JSON list of C-alpha atoms and ligand atoms in Angstrom, two decimals:
[
{"chain": "S", "resi": 1, "resn": "MET", "atom": "CA", "xyz": [46.12, 41.30, -73.94]},
{"chain": "S", "resi": 2, "resn": "ALA", "atom": "CA", "xyz": [43.78, 38.63, -72.70]},
{"chain": "S", "resi": 3, "resn": "VAL", "atom": "CA", "xyz": [44.45, 34.97, -72.16]},
{"chain": "S", "resi": 4, "resn": "LEU", "atom": "CA", "xyz": [41.08, 33.21, -72.26]},
{"chain": "S", "resi": 5, "resn": "PRO", "atom": "CA", "xyz": [40.17, 29.83, -70.71]},
{"chain": "S", "resi": 6, "resn": "ILE", "atom": "CA", "xyz": [40.32, 26.95, -73.20]},
{"chain": "S", "resi": 7, "resn": "VAL", "atom": "CA", "xyz": [37.23, 24.77, -73.65]},
{"chain": "S", "resi": 8, "resn": "GLU", "atom": "CA", "xyz": [38.07, 21.08, -73.15]},
{"chain": "S", "resi": 9, "resn": "ILE", "atom": "CA", "xyz": [36.48, 17.79, -74.14]},
{"chain": "S", "resi": 10, "resn": "PRO", "atom": "CA", "xyz": [33.67, 16.75, -73.43]},
{"chain": "S", "resi": 11, "resn": "ASP", "atom": "CA", "xyz": [32.27, 20.31, -73.49]},
{"chain": "S", "resi": 12, "resn": "PRO", "atom": "CA", "xyz": [29.37, 20.22, -76.01]},
{"chain": "S", "resi": 13, "resn": "ARG", "atom": "CA", "xyz": [30.46, 23.59, -77.46]},
{"chain": "S", "resi": 14, "resn": "LEU", "atom": "CA", "xyz": [33.31, 21.73, -79.20]},
{"chain": "S", "resi": 15, "resn": "ARG", "atom": "CA", "xyz": [30.60, 20.00, -81.32]},
{"chain": "S", "resi": 16, "resn": "LEU", "atom": "CA", "xyz": [28.98, 23.23, -82.57]},
{"chain": "S", "resi": 17, "resn": "ILE", "atom": "CA", "xyz": [29.14, 24.33, -86.21]},
{"chain": "S", "resi": 18, "resn": "SER", "atom": "CA", "xyz": [30.70, 27.80, -86.03]},
{"chain": "S", "resi": 19, "resn": "LYS", "atom": "CA", "xyz": [29.08, 30.67, -87.94]},
{"chain": "S", "resi": 20, "resn": "PRO", "atom": "CA", "xyz": [30.68, 32.66, -90.75]},
{"chain": "S", "resi": 21, "resn": "VAL", "atom": "CA", "xyz": [31.93, 36.15, -89.87]},
{"chain": "S", "resi": 22, "resn": "ALA", "atom": "CA", "xyz": [29.73, 38.67, -91.75]},
{"chain": "S", "resi": 23, "resn": "THR", "atom": "CA", "xyz": [32.28, 41.51, -91.77]},
{"chain": "S", "resi": 24, "resn": "VAL", "atom": "CA", "xyz": [35.84, 41.60, -90.47]},
{"chain": "S", "resi": 25, "resn": "ASP", "atom": "CA", "xyz": [35.69, 44.52, -88.03]},
{"chain": "S", "resi": 26, "resn": "ASP", "atom": "CA", "xyz": [37.33, 45.74, -84.82]},
{"chain": "S", "resi": 27, "resn": "ALA", "atom": "CA", "xyz": [35.41, 43.15, -82.78]},
{"chain": "S", "resi": 28, "resn": "THR", "atom": "CA", "xyz": [36.82, 40.40, -85.03]},
{"chain": "S", "resi": 29, "resn": "ARG", "atom": "CA", "xyz": [40.32, 41.86, -84.61]},
{"chain": "S", "resi": 30, "resn": "ALA", "atom": "CA", "xyz": [39.88, 42.00, -80.81]},
{"chain": "S", "resi": 31, "resn": "LEU", "atom": "CA", "xyz": [38.87, 38.31, -80.85]},
{"chain": "S", "resi": 32, "resn": "ILE", "atom": "CA", "xyz": [41.92, 37.49, -83.00]},
{"chain": "S", "resi": 33, "resn": "ALA", "atom": "CA", "xyz": [44.21, 39.34, -80.54]},
{"chain": "S", "resi": 34, "resn": "ASP", "atom": "CA", "xyz": [42.79, 37.45, -77.54]},
{"chain": "S", "resi": 35, "resn": "MET", "atom": "CA", "xyz": [43.01, 34.12, -79.40]},
{"chain": "S", "resi": 36, "resn": "THR", "atom": "CA", "xyz": [46.64, 34.83, -80.33]},
{"chain": "S", "resi": 37, "resn": "ASP", "atom": "CA", "xyz": [47.51, 35.60, -76.67]},
{"chain": "S", "resi": 38, "resn": "THR", "atom": "CA", "xyz": [45.73, 32.43, -75.60]},
{"chain": "S", "resi": 39, "resn": "MET", "atom": "CA", "xyz": [47.50, 30.30, -78.23]},
{"chain": "S", "resi": 40, "resn": "TYR", "atom": "CA", "xyz": [50.96, 31.51, -77.15]},
{"chain": "S", "resi": 41, "resn": "ASP", "atom": "CA", "xyz": [50.14, 31.14, -73.45]},
{"chain": "S", "resi": 42, "resn": "ALA", "atom": "CA", "xyz": [49.04, 27.52, -74.06]},
{"chain": "S", "resi": 43, "resn": "LYS", "atom": "CA", "xyz": [52.08, 26.84, -76.29]},
{"chain": "S", "resi": 44, "resn": "GLY", "atom": "CA", "xyz": [49.86, 25.74, -79.19]},
{"chain": "S", "resi": 45, "resn": "ILE", "atom": "CA", "xyz": [50.53, 26.20, -82.90]},
{"chain": "S", "resi": 46, "resn": "GLY", "atom": "CA", "xyz": [46.89, 26.94, -83.72]},
{"chain": "S", "resi": 47, "resn": "LEU", "atom": "CA", "xyz": [43.58, 27.82, -82.10]},
{"chain": "S", "resi": 48, "resn": "ALA", "atom": "CA", "xyz": [39.98, 27.95, -83.30]},
{"chain": "S", "resi": 49, "resn": "ALA", "atom": "CA", "xyz": [37.53, 30.48, -81.81]},
{"chain": "S", "resi": 50, "resn": "ILE", "atom": "CA", "xyz": [35.25, 27.75, -80.43]},
{"chain": "S", "resi": 51, "resn": "GLN", "atom": "CA", "xyz": [38.18, 26.64, -78.22]},
{"chain": "S", "resi": 52, "resn": "VAL", "atom": "CA", "xyz": [37.66, 29.92, -76.33]},
{"chain": "S", "resi": 53, "resn": "GLY", "atom": "CA", "xyz": [33.87, 29.51, -76.50]},
{"chain": "S", "resi": 54, "resn": "VAL", "atom": "CA", "xyz": [33.15, 31.74, -79.52]},
{"chain": "S", "resi": 55, "resn": "ASP", "atom": "CA", "xyz": [31.25, 30.00, -82.35]},
{"chain": "S", "resi": 56, "resn": "LEU", "atom": "CA", "xyz": [32.64, 32.07, -85.21]},
{"chain": "S", "resi": 57, "resn": "ARG", "atom": "CA", "xyz": [34.73, 30.83, -88.15]},
{"chain": "S", "resi": 58, "resn": "VAL", "atom": "CA", "xyz": [38.01, 32.36, -87.00]},
{"chain": "S", "resi": 59, "resn": "LEU", "atom": "CA", "xyz": [41.43, 30.67, -86.55]},
{"chain": "S", "resi": 60, "resn": "VAL", "atom": "CA", "xyz": [44.90, 31.72, -85.59]},
{"chain": "S", "resi": 61, "resn": "ILE", "atom": "CA", "xyz": [48.02, 29.76, -86.50]},
{"chain": "S", "resi": 62, "resn": "ASP", "atom": "CA", "xyz": [51.72, 30.27, -85.75]},
{"chain": "S", "resi": 63, "resn": "LEU", "atom": "CA", "xyz": [53.85, 27.21, -86.46]},
{"chain": "S", "resi": 64, "resn": "GLN", "atom": "CA", "xyz": [56.80, 28.96, -84.71]},
{"chain": "S", "resi": 65, "resn": "GLU", "atom": "CA", "xyz": [59.27, 27.09, -86.91]},
{"chain": "S", "resi": 66, "resn": "ARG", "atom": "CA", "xyz": [61.78, 29.97, -87.13]},
{"chain": "S", "resi": 67, "resn": "GLU", "atom": "CA", "xyz": [64.19, 30.91, -84.36]},
{"chain": "S", "resi": 68, "resn": "ASP", "atom": "CA", "xyz": [66.37, 34.00, -83.82]},
{"chain": "S", "resi": 69, "resn": "GLU", "atom": "CA", "xyz": [70.14, 33.95, -83.12]},
{"chain": "S", "resi": 70, "resn": "GLU", "atom": "CA", "xyz": [69.45, 33.12, -79.45]},
{"chain": "S", "resi": 71, "resn": "GLY", "atom": "CA", "xyz": [67.19, 30.21, -80.38]},
{"chain": "S", "resi": 72, "resn": "ARG", "atom": "CA", "xyz": [63.99, 32.01, -79.35]},
{"chain": "S", "resi": 73, "resn": "PRO", "atom": "CA", "xyz": [60.96, 31.36, -81.56]},
{"chain": "S", "resi": 74, "resn": "VAL", "atom": "CA", "xyz": [60.22, 34.20, -83.99]},
{"chain": "S", "resi": 75, "resn": "ARG", "atom": "CA", "xyz": [56.51, 35.01, -83.65]},
{"chain": "S", "resi": 76, "resn": "ASP", "atom": "CA", "xyz": [54.52, 35.23, -86.88]},
{"chain": "S", "resi": 77, "resn": "PRO", "atom": "CA", "xyz": [50.83, 34.96, -85.95]},
{"chain": "S", "resi": 78, "resn": "ARG", "atom": "CA", "xyz": [48.40, 34.58, -88.85]},
{"chain": "S", "resi": 79, "resn": "ALA", "atom": "CA", "xyz": [44.63, 34.96, -88.68]},
{"chain": "S", "resi": 80, "resn": "TYR", "atom": "CA", "xyz": [42.21, 33.11, -90.95]},
{"chain": "S", "resi": 81, "resn": "VAL", "atom": "CA", "xyz": [38.58, 34.21, -91.15]},
{"chain": "S", "resi": 82, "resn": "ASN", "atom": "CA", "xyz": [35.93, 32.04, -92.88]},
{"chain": "S", "resi": 83, "resn": "PRO", "atom": "CA", "xyz": [38.60, 29.57, -94.15]},
{"chain": "S", "resi": 84, "resn": "GLU", "atom": "CA", "xyz": [37.46, 27.00, -96.72]},
{"chain": "S", "resi": 85, "resn": "VAL", "atom": "CA", "xyz": [39.22, 24.00, -98.26]},
{"chain": "S", "resi": 86, "resn": "LEU", "atom": "CA", "xyz": [38.60, 24.30, -102.03]},
{"chain": "S", "resi": 87, "resn": "GLU", "atom": "CA", "xyz": [40.60, 21.26, -103.11]},
{"chain": "S", "resi": 88, "resn": "ALA", "atom": "CA", "xyz": [42.81, 18.66, -101.44]},
{"chain": "S", "resi": 89, "resn": "SER", "atom": "CA", "xyz": [45.59, 16.38, -102.69]},
{"chain": "S", "resi": 90, "resn": "GLU", "atom": "CA", "xyz": [45.01, 12.67, -103.09]},
{"chain": "S", "resi": 91, "resn": "GLU", "atom": "CA", "xyz": [48.35, 12.16, -101.42]},
{"chain": "S", "resi": 92, "resn": "LEU", "atom": "CA", "xyz": [47.95, 11.82, -97.67]},
{"chain": "S", "resi": 93, "resn": "SER", "atom": "CA", "xyz": [50.37, 12.51, -94.85]},
{"chain": "S", "resi": 94, "resn": "ILE", "atom": "CA", "xyz": [50.43, 11.34, -91.25]},
{"chain": "S", "resi": 95, "resn": "TYR", "atom": "CA", "xyz": [51.16, 13.66, -88.35]},
{"chain": "S", "resi": 96, "resn": "ASN", "atom": "CA", "xyz": [51.18, 12.99, -84.61]},
{"chain": "S", "resi": 97, "resn": "GLU", "atom": "CA", "xyz": [48.48, 15.50, -83.64]},
{"chain": "S", "resi": 98, "resn": "GLY", "atom": "CA", "xyz": [47.61, 17.04, -80.33]},
{"chain": "S", "resi": 99, "resn": "CYS", "atom": "CA", "xyz": [44.83, 19.44, -79.35]},
{"chain": "S", "resi": 100, "resn": "LEU", "atom": "CA", "xyz": [44.61, 22.04, -76.59]},
{"chain": "S", "resi": 101, "resn": "SER", "atom": "CA", "xyz": [41.03, 20.86, -75.98]},
{"chain": "S", "resi": 102, "resn": "ILE", "atom": "CA", "xyz": [42.28, 17.27, -75.38]},
{"chain": "S", "resi": 103, "resn": "PRO", "atom": "CA", "xyz": [45.28, 18.11, -73.20]},
{"chain": "S", "resi": 104, "resn": "GLU", "atom": "CA", "xyz": [48.48, 16.08, -73.38]},
{"chain": "S", "resi": 105, "resn": "GLN", "atom": "CA", "xyz": [47.07, 13.40, -75.70]},
{"chain": "S", "resi": 106, "resn": "TYR", "atom": "CA", "xyz": [48.51, 12.61, -79.12]},
{"chain": "S", "resi": 107, "resn": "ALA", "atom": "CA", "xyz": [47.64, 10.29, -81.98]},
{"chain": "S", "resi": 108, "resn": "ASP", "atom": "CA", "xyz": [48.68, 9.80, -85.59]},
{"chain": "S", "resi": 109, "resn": "VAL", "atom": "CA", "xyz": [46.12, 11.31, -87.97]},
{"chain": "S", "resi": 110, "resn": "GLU", "atom": "CA", "xyz": [46.08, 10.86, -91.74]},
{"chain": "S", "resi": 111, "resn": "ARG", "atom": "CA", "xyz": [44.95, 13.83, -93.84]},
{"chain": "S", "resi": 112, "resn": "PRO", "atom": "CA", "xyz": [45.50, 15.20, -97.35]},
{"chain": "S", "resi": 113, "resn": "ALA", "atom": "CA", "xyz": [49.13, 16.33, -97.63]},
{"chain": "S", "resi": 114, "resn": "ARG", "atom": "CA", "xyz": [48.16, 19.56, -99.45]},
{"chain": "S", "resi": 115, "resn": "ALA", "atom": "CA", "xyz": [45.04, 21.70, -99.46]},
{"chain": "S", "resi": 116, "resn": "ARG", "atom": "CA", "xyz": [43.97, 24.71, -101.49]},
{"chain": "S", "resi": 117, "resn": "VAL", "atom": "CA", "xyz": [42.43, 27.09, -98.94]},
{"chain": "S", "resi": 118, "resn": "ARG", "atom": "CA", "xyz": [40.56, 30.38, -99.27]},
{"chain": "S", "resi": 119, "resn": "TRP", "atom": "CA", "xyz": [40.24, 32.79, -96.33]},
{"chain": "S", "resi": 120, "resn": "LEU", "atom": "CA", "xyz": [40.02, 36.42, -95.25]},
{"chain": "S", "resi": 121, "resn": "ASP", "atom": "CA", "xyz": [42.81, 37.99, -93.24]},
{"chain": "S", "resi": 122, "resn": "GLU", "atom": "CA", "xyz": [42.36, 40.35, -90.25]},
{"chain": "S", "resi": 123, "resn": "ARG", "atom": "CA", "xyz": [41.89, 43.28, -92.65]},
{"chain": "S", "resi": 124, "resn": "GLY", "atom": "CA", "xyz": [39.18, 41.48, -94.58]},
{"chain": "S", "resi": 125, "resn": "ASP", "atom": "CA", "xyz": [41.39, 40.87, -97.64]},
{"chain": "S", "resi": 126, "resn": "ALA", "atom": "CA", "xyz": [40.83, 37.57, -99.48]},
{"chain": "S", "resi": 127, "resn": "HIS", "atom": "CA", "xyz": [43.58, 34.98, -100.04]},
{"chain": "S", "resi": 128, "resn": "GLU", "atom": "CA", "xyz": [43.73, 31.67, -101.85]},
{"chain": "S", "resi": 129, "resn": "GLU", "atom": "CA", "xyz": [46.76, 29.40, -101.58]},
{"chain": "S", "resi": 130, "resn": "TRP", "atom": "CA", "xyz": [47.94, 25.78, -101.71]},
{"chain": "S", "resi": 131, "resn": "LEU", "atom": "CA", "xyz": [49.19, 24.87, -98.24]},
{"chain": "S", "resi": 132, "resn": "GLU", "atom": "CA", "xyz": [51.49, 21.95, -97.50]},
{"chain": "S", "resi": 133, "resn": "GLY", "atom": "CA", "xyz": [53.44, 20.37, -94.68]},
{"chain": "S", "resi": 134, "resn": "LEU", "atom": "CA", "xyz": [52.56, 21.17, -91.07]},
{"chain": "S", "resi": 135, "resn": "LEU", "atom": "CA", "xyz": [50.58, 24.26, -92.14]},
{"chain": "S", "resi": 136, "resn": "ALA", "atom": "CA", "xyz": [48.25, 22.09, -94.26]},
{"chain": "S", "resi": 137, "resn": "THR", "atom": "CA", "xyz": [47.81, 19.64, -91.36]},
{"chain": "S", "resi": 138, "resn": "CYS", "atom": "CA", "xyz": [47.23, 22.38, -88.79]},
{"chain": "S", "resi": 139, "resn": "MET", "atom": "CA", "xyz": [44.78, 24.25, -91.07]},
{"chain": "S", "resi": 140, "resn": "GLN", "atom": "CA", "xyz": [42.71, 21.08, -91.58]},
{"chain": "S", "resi": 141, "resn": "HIS", "atom": "CA", "xyz": [42.75, 20.40, -87.81]},
{"chain": "S", "resi": 142, "resn": "GLU", "atom": "CA", "xyz": [41.52, 23.96, -87.15]},
{"chain": "S", "resi": 143, "resn": "ILE", "atom": "CA", "xyz": [38.85, 23.93, -89.88]},
{"chain": "S", "resi": 144, "resn": "ASP", "atom": "CA", "xyz": [37.62, 20.65, -88.33]},
{"chain": "S", "resi": 145, "resn": "HIS", "atom": "CA", "xyz": [37.05, 22.59, -85.07]},
{"chain": "S", "resi": 146, "resn": "LEU", "atom": "CA", "xyz": [34.82, 25.05, -86.97]},
{"chain": "S", "resi": 147, "resn": "ASN", "atom": "CA", "xyz": [32.72, 22.05, -88.01]},
{"chain": "S", "resi": 148, "resn": "GLY", "atom": "CA", "xyz": [32.60, 20.46, -84.53]},
{"chain": "S", "resi": 149, "resn": "VAL", "atom": "CA", "xyz": [35.15, 17.79, -85.44]},
{"chain": "S", "resi": 150, "resn": "LEU", "atom": "CA", "xyz": [38.11, 16.75, -83.22]},
{"chain": "S", "resi": 151, "resn": "PHE", "atom": "CA", "xyz": [41.26, 14.82, -84.15]},
{"chain": "S", "resi": 152, "resn": "VAL", "atom": "CA", "xyz": [40.02, 11.82, -82.16]},
{"chain": "S", "resi": 153, "resn": "ASP", "atom": "CA", "xyz": [37.16, 11.51, -84.69]},
{"chain": "S", "resi": 154, "resn": "HIS", "atom": "CA", "xyz": [39.77, 10.52, -87.32]},
{"chain": "S", "resi": 155, "resn": "ILE", "atom": "CA", "xyz": [41.32, 7.59, -85.42]},
{"chain": "S", "resi": 156, "resn": "SER", "atom": "CA", "xyz": [40.13, 4.05, -84.65]},
{"chain": "S", "resi": 157, "resn": "ARG", "atom": "CA", "xyz": [37.68, 3.49, -81.79]},
{"chain": "S", "resi": 158, "resn": "LEU", "atom": "CA", "xyz": [40.36, 1.52, -79.95]},
{"chain": "S", "resi": 159, "resn": "LYS", "atom": "CA", "xyz": [42.84, 4.41, -80.13]},
{"chain": "S", "resi": 160, "resn": "ARG", "atom": "CA", "xyz": [40.13, 6.97, -79.28]},
{"chain": "S", "resi": 161, "resn": "ASP", "atom": "CA", "xyz": [39.10, 5.01, -76.19]},
{"chain": "S", "resi": 162, "resn": "MET", "atom": "CA", "xyz": [42.79, 4.83, -75.17]},
{"chain": "S", "resi": 163, "resn": "VAL", "atom": "CA", "xyz": [43.20, 8.61, -75.51]},
{"chain": "S", "resi": 164, "resn": "LEU", "atom": "CA", "xyz": [40.01, 9.34, -73.55]},
{"chain": "S", "resi": 165, "resn": "LYS", "atom": "CA", "xyz": [40.95, 6.86, -70.80]},
{"chain": "S", "resi": 166, "resn": "LYS", "atom": "CA", "xyz": [44.41, 8.38, -70.46]},
{"chain": "S", "resi": 167, "resn": "LEU", "atom": "CA", "xyz": [42.87, 11.86, -70.25]},
{"chain": "S", "resi": 168, "resn": "ALA", "atom": "CA", "xyz": [40.42, 10.73, -67.54]},
{"chain": "S", "resi": 169, "resn": "LYS", "atom": "CA", "xyz": [43.31, 9.22, -65.57]},
{"chain": "S", "resi": 170, "resn": "LEU", "atom": "CA", "xyz": [45.36, 12.41, -65.95]},
{"chain": "S", "resi": 171, "resn": "ARG", "atom": "CA", "xyz": [42.43, 14.47, -64.65]},
{"chain": "S", "resi": 172, "resn": "ARG", "atom": "CA", "xyz": [41.87, 12.13, -61.66]},
{"chain": "S", "resi": 173, "resn": "ALA", "atom": "CA", "xyz": [45.55, 12.56, -60.75]},
{"chain": "S", "resi": 174, "resn": "ALA", "atom": "CA", "xyz": [45.33, 16.38, -61.00]},
{"chain": "J", "resi": 1, "resn": "LIG", "atom": "O1", "xyz": [49.13, 22.93, -80.66]},
{"chain": "J", "resi": 1, "resn": "LIG", "atom": "C1", "xyz": [48.66, 22.14, -81.48]},
{"chain": "J", "resi": 1, "resn": "LIG", "atom": "N1", "xyz": [49.48, 21.27, -82.12]},
{"chain": "J", "resi": 1, "resn": "LIG", "atom": "C2", "xyz": [49.09, 20.53, -83.22]},
{"chain": "J", "resi": 1, "resn": "LIG", "atom": "C3", "xyz": [49.92, 19.50, -83.62]},
{"chain": "J", "resi": 1, "resn": "LIG", "atom": "C4", "xyz": [49.59, 18.75, -84.72]},
{"chain": "J", "resi": 1, "resn": "LIG", "atom": "C5", "xyz": [48.45, 19.01, -85.42]},
{"chain": "J", "resi": 1, "resn": "LIG", "atom": "C6", "xyz": [47.60, 20.01, -85.02]},
{"chain": "J", "resi": 1, "resn": "LIG", "atom": "C7", "xyz": [47.92, 20.78, -83.93]},
{"chain": "J", "resi": 1, "resn": "LIG", "atom": "S1", "xyz": [46.88, 22.07, -83.46]},
{"chain": "J", "resi": 1, "resn": "LIG", "atom": "C8", "xyz": [47.20, 22.15, -81.76]},
{"chain": "J", "resi": 1, "resn": "LIG", "atom": "C9", "xyz": [46.47, 23.31, -81.12]},
{"chain": "J", "resi": 1, "resn": "LIG", "atom": "C10", "xyz": [44.98, 23.07, -81.23]},
{"chain": "J", "resi": 1, "resn": "LIG", "atom": "O2", "xyz": [44.35, 22.35, -80.51]},
{"chain": "J", "resi": 1, "resn": "LIG", "atom": "N2", "xyz": [44.38, 23.67, -82.21]},
{"chain": "J", "resi": 1, "resn": "LIG", "atom": "O3", "xyz": [43.07, 23.46, -82.42]},
{"chain": "J", "resi": 2, "resn": "LIG", "atom": "NI1", "xyz": [42.67, 21.46, -81.63]}
]
C-alpha cells in the first residue's frame, strides 16, 4: 500500500507522451496497486500513471457508482494498460470534469458520448469494448493524460484562464 504524491499543473511532466508498456509484469502490477491506493486516497474516479510521475501508458478507473446496504461505495478498481480509442461516436456528451492535477477546478467538457476502446488488463489479457456514459468520459480524460493533454485544453481560452486564475488564488490562500 503506497499513496504517492500527485503531480499538479504546471508541472511539465503532465505534457509528456507516456510510453507503451512492453510486457505486463509484476512491476506493472505494483504500479497499478500504488495508483489505485493513490486514486482512492485522493477521492478520484480515475488516475493516469503520469499523475504520479511515471510516463507509462497505464490507467486505473473506479467510478464508485455502486453502494452497499450502508451506503458505502463498493470498490471495483479496473486497470487499463496501453488503452487505445479505436472508434468514437459522432454523438457528443458534456460532463463537468475535474482533475486531480488541477485541484478543485471544474469545467464542462464536450467529448464523444461512446468510444470503442482496446486495452490490456493487469494480467496482460486483451479487451475491446464500447464504453458509454461516465466511463467513456473518464476513459477519454485518462487517455488524454497519456498524450500530455489536460481537460483545460478542451475549453475556451476565457474559461481556461478563469480556471487557472482560481487555482492560483486557491494556492495563495493555502
Ligand atoms: O476524479 C476525477 N473526476 C473526473 C470527473 C469527470 C471527468 C473526469 C474525471 S477524472 C478525475 C481524476 C483525474 O484527474 N484523472 O485523471
Ligand atoms: Ni485528470
